[in-house]
PDB file of C-alpha atoms in Angstrom:
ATOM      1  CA  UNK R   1     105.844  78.393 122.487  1.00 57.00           C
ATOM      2  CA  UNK R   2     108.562  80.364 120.638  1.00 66.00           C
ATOM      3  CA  UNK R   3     109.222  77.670 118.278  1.00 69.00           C
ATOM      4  CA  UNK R   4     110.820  79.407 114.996  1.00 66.00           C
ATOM      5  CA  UNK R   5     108.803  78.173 111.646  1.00 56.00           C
ATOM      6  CA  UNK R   6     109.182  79.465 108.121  1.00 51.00           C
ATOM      7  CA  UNK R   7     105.753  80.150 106.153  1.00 49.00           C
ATOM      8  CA  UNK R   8     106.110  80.215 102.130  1.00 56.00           C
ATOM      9  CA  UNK R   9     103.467  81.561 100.454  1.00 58.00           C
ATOM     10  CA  UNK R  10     103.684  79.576  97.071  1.00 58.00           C
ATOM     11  CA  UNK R  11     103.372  82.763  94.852  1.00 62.00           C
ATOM     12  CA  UNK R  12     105.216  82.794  91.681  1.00 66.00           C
ATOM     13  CA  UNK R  13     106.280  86.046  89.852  1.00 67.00           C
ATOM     14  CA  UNK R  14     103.652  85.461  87.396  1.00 71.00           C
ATOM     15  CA  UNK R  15     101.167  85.943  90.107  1.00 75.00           C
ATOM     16  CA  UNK R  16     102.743  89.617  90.186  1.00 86.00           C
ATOM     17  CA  UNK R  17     100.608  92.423  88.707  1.00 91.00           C
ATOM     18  CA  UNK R  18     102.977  93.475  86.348  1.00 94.00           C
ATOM     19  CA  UNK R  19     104.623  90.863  85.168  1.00 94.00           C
ATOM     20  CA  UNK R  20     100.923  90.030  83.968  1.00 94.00           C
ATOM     21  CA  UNK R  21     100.369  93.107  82.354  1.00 95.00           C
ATOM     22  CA  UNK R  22     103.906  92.872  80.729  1.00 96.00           C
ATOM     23  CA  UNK R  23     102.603  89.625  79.322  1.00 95.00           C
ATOM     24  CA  UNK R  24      98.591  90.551  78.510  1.00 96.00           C
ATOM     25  CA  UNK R  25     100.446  93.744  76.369  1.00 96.00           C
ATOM     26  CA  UNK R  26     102.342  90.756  74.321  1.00 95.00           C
ATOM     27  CA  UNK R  27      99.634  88.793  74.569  1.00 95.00           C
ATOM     28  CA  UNK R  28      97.135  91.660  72.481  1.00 94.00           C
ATOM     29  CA  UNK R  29      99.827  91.561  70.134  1.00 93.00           C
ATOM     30  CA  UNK R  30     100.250  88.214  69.216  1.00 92.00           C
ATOM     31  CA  UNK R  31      96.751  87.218  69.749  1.00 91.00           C
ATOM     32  CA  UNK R  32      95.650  89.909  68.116  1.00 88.00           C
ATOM     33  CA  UNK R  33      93.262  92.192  70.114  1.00 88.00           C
ATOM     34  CA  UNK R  34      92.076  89.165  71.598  1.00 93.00           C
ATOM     35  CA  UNK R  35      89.313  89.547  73.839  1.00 94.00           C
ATOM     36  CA  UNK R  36      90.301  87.442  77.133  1.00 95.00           C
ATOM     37  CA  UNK R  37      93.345  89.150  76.588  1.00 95.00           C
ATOM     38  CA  UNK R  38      92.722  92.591  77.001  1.00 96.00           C
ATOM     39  CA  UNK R  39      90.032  91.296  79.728  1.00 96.00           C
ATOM     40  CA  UNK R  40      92.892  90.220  81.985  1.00 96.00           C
ATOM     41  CA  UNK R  41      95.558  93.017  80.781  1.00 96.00           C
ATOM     42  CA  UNK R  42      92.766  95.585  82.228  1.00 97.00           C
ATOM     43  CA  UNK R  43      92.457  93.645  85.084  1.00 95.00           C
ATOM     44  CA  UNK R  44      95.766  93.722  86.447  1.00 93.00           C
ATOM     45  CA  UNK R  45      94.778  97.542  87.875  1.00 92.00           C
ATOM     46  CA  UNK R  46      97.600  98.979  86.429  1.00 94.00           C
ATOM     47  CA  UNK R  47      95.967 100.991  83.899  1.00 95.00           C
ATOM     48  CA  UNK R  48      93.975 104.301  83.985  1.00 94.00           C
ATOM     49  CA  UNK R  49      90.408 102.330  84.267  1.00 95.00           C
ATOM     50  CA  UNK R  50      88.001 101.071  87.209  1.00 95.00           C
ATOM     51  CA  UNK R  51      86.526  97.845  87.776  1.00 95.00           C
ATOM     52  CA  UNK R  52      83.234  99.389  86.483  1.00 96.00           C
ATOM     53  CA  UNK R  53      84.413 100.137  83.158  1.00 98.00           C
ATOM     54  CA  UNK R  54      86.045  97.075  82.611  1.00 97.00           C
ATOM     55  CA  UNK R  55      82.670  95.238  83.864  1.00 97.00           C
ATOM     56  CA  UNK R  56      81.130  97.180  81.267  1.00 97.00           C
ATOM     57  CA  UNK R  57      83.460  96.447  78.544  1.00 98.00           C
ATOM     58  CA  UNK R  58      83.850  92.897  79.559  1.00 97.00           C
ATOM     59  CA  UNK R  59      79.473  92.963  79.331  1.00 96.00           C
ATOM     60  CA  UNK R  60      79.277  94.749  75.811  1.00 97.00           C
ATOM     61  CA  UNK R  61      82.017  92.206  74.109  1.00 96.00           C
ATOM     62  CA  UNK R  62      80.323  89.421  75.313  1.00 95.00           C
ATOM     63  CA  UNK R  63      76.707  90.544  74.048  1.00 95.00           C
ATOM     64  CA  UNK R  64      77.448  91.893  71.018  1.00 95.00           C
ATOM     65  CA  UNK R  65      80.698  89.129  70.559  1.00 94.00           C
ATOM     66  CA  UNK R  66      83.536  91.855  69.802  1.00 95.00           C
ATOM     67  CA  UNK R  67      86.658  89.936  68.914  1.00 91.00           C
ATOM     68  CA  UNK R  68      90.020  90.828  67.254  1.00 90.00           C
ATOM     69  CA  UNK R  69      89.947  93.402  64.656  1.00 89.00           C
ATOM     70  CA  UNK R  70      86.083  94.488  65.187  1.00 93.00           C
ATOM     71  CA  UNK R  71      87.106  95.950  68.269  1.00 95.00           C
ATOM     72  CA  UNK R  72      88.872  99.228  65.653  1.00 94.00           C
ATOM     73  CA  UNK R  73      84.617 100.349  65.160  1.00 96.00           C
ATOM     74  CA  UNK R  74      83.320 102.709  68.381  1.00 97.00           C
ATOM     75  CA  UNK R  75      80.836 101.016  70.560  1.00 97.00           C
ATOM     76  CA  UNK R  76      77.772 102.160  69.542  1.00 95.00           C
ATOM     77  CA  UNK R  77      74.930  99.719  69.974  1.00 94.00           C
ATOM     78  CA  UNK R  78      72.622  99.045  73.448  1.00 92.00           C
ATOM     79  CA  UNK R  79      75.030  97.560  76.028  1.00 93.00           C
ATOM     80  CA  UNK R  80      71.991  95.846  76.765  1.00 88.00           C
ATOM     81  CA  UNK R  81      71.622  93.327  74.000  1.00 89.00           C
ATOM     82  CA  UNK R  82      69.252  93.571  70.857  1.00 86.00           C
ATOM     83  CA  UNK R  83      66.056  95.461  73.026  1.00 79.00           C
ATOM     84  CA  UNK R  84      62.698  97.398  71.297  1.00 80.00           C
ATOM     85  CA  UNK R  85      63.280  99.605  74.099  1.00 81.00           C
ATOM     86  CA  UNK R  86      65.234 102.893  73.296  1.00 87.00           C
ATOM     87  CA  UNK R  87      68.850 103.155  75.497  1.00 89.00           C
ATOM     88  CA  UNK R  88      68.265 104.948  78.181  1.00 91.00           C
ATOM     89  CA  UNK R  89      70.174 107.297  80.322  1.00 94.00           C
ATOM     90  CA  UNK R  90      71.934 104.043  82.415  1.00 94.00           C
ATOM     91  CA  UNK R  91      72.157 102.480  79.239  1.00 94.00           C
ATOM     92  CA  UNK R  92      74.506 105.416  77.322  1.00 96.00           C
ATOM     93  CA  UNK R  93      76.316 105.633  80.825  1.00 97.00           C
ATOM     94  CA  UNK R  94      77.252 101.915  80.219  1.00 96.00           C
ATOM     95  CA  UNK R  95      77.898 102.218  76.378  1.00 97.00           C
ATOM     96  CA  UNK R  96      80.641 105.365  77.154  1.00 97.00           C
ATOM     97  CA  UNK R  97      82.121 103.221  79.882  1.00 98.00           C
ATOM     98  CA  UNK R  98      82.893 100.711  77.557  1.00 98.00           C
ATOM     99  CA  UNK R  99      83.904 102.926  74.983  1.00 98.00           C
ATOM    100  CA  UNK R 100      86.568 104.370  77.283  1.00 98.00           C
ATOM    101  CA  UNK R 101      88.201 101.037  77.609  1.00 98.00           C
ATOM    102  CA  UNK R 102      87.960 100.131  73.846  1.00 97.00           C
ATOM    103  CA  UNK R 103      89.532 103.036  72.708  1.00 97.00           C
ATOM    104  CA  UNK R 104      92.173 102.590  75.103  1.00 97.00           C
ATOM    105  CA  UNK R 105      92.762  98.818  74.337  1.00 97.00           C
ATOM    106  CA  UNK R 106      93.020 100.343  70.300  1.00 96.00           C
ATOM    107  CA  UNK R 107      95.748 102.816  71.557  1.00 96.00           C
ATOM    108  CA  UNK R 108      97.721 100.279  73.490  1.00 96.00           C
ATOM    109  CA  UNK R 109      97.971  98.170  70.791  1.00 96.00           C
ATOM    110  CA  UNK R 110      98.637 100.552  68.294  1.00 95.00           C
ATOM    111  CA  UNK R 111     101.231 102.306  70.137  1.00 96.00           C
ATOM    112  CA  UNK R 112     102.962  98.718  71.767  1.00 96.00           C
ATOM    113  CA  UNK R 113     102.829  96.986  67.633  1.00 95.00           C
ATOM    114  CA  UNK R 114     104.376 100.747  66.872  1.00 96.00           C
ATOM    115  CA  UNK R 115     107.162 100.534  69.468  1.00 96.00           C
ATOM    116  CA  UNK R 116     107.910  96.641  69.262  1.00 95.00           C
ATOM    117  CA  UNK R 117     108.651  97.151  65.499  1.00 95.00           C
ATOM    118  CA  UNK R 118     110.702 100.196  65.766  1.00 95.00           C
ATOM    119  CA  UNK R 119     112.610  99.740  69.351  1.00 94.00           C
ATOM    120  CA  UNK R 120     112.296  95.856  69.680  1.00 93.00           C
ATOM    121  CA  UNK R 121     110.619  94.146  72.684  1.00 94.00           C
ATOM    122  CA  UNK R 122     112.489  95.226  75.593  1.00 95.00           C
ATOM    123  CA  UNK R 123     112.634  98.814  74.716  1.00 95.00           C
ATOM    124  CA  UNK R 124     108.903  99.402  73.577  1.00 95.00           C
ATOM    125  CA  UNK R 125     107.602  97.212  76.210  1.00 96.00           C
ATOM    126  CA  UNK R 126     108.965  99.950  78.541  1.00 96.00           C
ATOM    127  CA  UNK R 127     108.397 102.904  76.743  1.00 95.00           C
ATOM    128  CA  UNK R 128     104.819 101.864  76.915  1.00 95.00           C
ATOM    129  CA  UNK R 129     104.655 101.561  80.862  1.00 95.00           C
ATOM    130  CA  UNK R 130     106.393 104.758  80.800  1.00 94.00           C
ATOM    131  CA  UNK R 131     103.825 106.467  78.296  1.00 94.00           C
ATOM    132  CA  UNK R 132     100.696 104.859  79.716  1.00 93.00           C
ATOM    133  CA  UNK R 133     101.756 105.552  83.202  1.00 93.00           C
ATOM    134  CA  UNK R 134     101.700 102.042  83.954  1.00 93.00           C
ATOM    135  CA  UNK R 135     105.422 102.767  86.474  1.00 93.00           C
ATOM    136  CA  UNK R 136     103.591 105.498  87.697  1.00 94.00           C
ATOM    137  CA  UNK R 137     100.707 103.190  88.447  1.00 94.00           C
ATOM    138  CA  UNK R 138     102.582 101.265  90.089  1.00 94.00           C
ATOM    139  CA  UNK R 139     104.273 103.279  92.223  1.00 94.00           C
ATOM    140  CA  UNK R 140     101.261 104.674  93.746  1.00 94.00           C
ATOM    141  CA  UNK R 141      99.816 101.251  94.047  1.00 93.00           C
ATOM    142  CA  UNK R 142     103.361 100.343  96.083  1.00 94.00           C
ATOM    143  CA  UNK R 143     103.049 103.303  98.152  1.00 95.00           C
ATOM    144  CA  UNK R 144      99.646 102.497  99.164  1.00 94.00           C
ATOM    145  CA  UNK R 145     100.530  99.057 100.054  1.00 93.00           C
ATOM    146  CA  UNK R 146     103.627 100.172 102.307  1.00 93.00           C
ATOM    147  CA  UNK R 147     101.104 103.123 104.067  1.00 94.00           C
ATOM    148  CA  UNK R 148      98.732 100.432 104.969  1.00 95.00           C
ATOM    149  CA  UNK R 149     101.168  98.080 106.494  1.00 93.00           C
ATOM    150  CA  UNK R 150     100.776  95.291 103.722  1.00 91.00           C
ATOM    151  CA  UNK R 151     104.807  94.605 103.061  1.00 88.00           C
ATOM    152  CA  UNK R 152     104.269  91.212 102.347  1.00 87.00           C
ATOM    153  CA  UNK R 153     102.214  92.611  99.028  1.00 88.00           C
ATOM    154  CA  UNK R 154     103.897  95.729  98.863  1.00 90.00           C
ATOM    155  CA  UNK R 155     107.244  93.268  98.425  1.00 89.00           C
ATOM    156  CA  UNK R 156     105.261  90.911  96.121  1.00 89.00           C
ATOM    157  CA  UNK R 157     105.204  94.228  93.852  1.00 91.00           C
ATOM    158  CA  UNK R 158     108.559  95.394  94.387  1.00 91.00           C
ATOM    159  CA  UNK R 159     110.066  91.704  93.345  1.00 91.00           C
ATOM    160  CA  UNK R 160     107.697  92.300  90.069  1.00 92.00           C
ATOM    161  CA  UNK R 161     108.856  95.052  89.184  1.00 94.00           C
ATOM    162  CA  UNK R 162     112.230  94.670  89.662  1.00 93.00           C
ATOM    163  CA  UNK R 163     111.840  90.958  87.795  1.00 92.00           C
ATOM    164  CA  UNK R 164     110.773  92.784  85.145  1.00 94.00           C
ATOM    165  CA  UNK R 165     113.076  95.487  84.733  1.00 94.00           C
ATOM    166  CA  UNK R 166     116.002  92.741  84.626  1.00 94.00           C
ATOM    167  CA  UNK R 167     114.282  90.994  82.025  1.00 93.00           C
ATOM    168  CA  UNK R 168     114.159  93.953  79.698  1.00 94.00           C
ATOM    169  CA  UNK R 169     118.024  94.736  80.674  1.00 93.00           C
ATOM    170  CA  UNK R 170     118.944  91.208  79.502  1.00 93.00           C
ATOM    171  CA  UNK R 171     116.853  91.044  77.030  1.00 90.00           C
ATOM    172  CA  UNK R 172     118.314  94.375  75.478  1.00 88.00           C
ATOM    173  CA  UNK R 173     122.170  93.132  76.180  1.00 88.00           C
ATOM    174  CA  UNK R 174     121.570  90.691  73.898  1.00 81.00           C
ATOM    175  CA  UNK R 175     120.088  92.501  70.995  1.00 68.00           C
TER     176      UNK R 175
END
């Protein structure tokens, strides 16, 4: 009929990948290594780990109830709970994906508490997504989007990003 409409979409900035891993990095900082935390910091895709890991990282601090500081010691026990049965091959494949993402959960937090007390918020928030290749994530992630013809999420990122970014330039004018 040609009749002109205009469609909103009800998405908030917060819904925005990055803004949510700008706020799960806080978040392991002031809830300190908090498990549901770093769950939904890893699964904002922006960092160097697949769904798999996570899964099995998400599975091994929920059977062996990881929280907070205990997270520092490796994952070393059965992924698959307290078992007579030796691990087996599966099993250790499991145990190092996990591993993977706990020793990069210790490094972000190390590095972010490092950079928040020495460069303030705004300035070590970014020098994290710079070091952890978190822009770099999400670059590729935006170019993807724009070669498959998804603007409307492609824009969703770009409008993240860009939120973000003139959060930590007013937040820095002011300190």
């Amino acid at each position: 009929y040609g009749v002109p409409y205009f469609l909103d979409s009800g998405r908030t900035v917060e819904s925005s990948p990055v803004i949510r891993c700008a706020l799960h990095l806080f978040g392991i900082i002031l809830r300190p290594l908090d498990r549901e935390e770093a769950l939904m910091l890893f699964k904002c895709g922006l960092l160097p780990v697949d769904l798999e890991e996570v899964s099995a990282f998400e599975e091994y601090t929920y059977v062996w109830d990881v929280t907070g500081y205990s997270f520092a010691r490796p994952f070393t026990e059965n992924p698959a709970g307290f078992s007579e049965r030796e691990m087996e091959e599966r099993d250790e494949e499991k145990l190092a994906r996990a591993e993977k993402v706990r020793q990069l959960l210790i490094r972000l937090h190390s590095r972010f508490k490092q950079v928040l007390e020495s460069e303030g918020p705004a300035r070590g928030l970014y020098r994290v997504l710079e070091e952890e290749g978190i822009r770099a994530a999400v670059q590729e992630k935006l170019d993807a989007l724009v070669e498959s013809g998804d603007e409307a999420e492609a824009e969703d990122l770009r409008l993240g990003w860009g939120s973000l970014m003139g959060f930590l330039d007013a937040a820095e004018s002011v300190r």
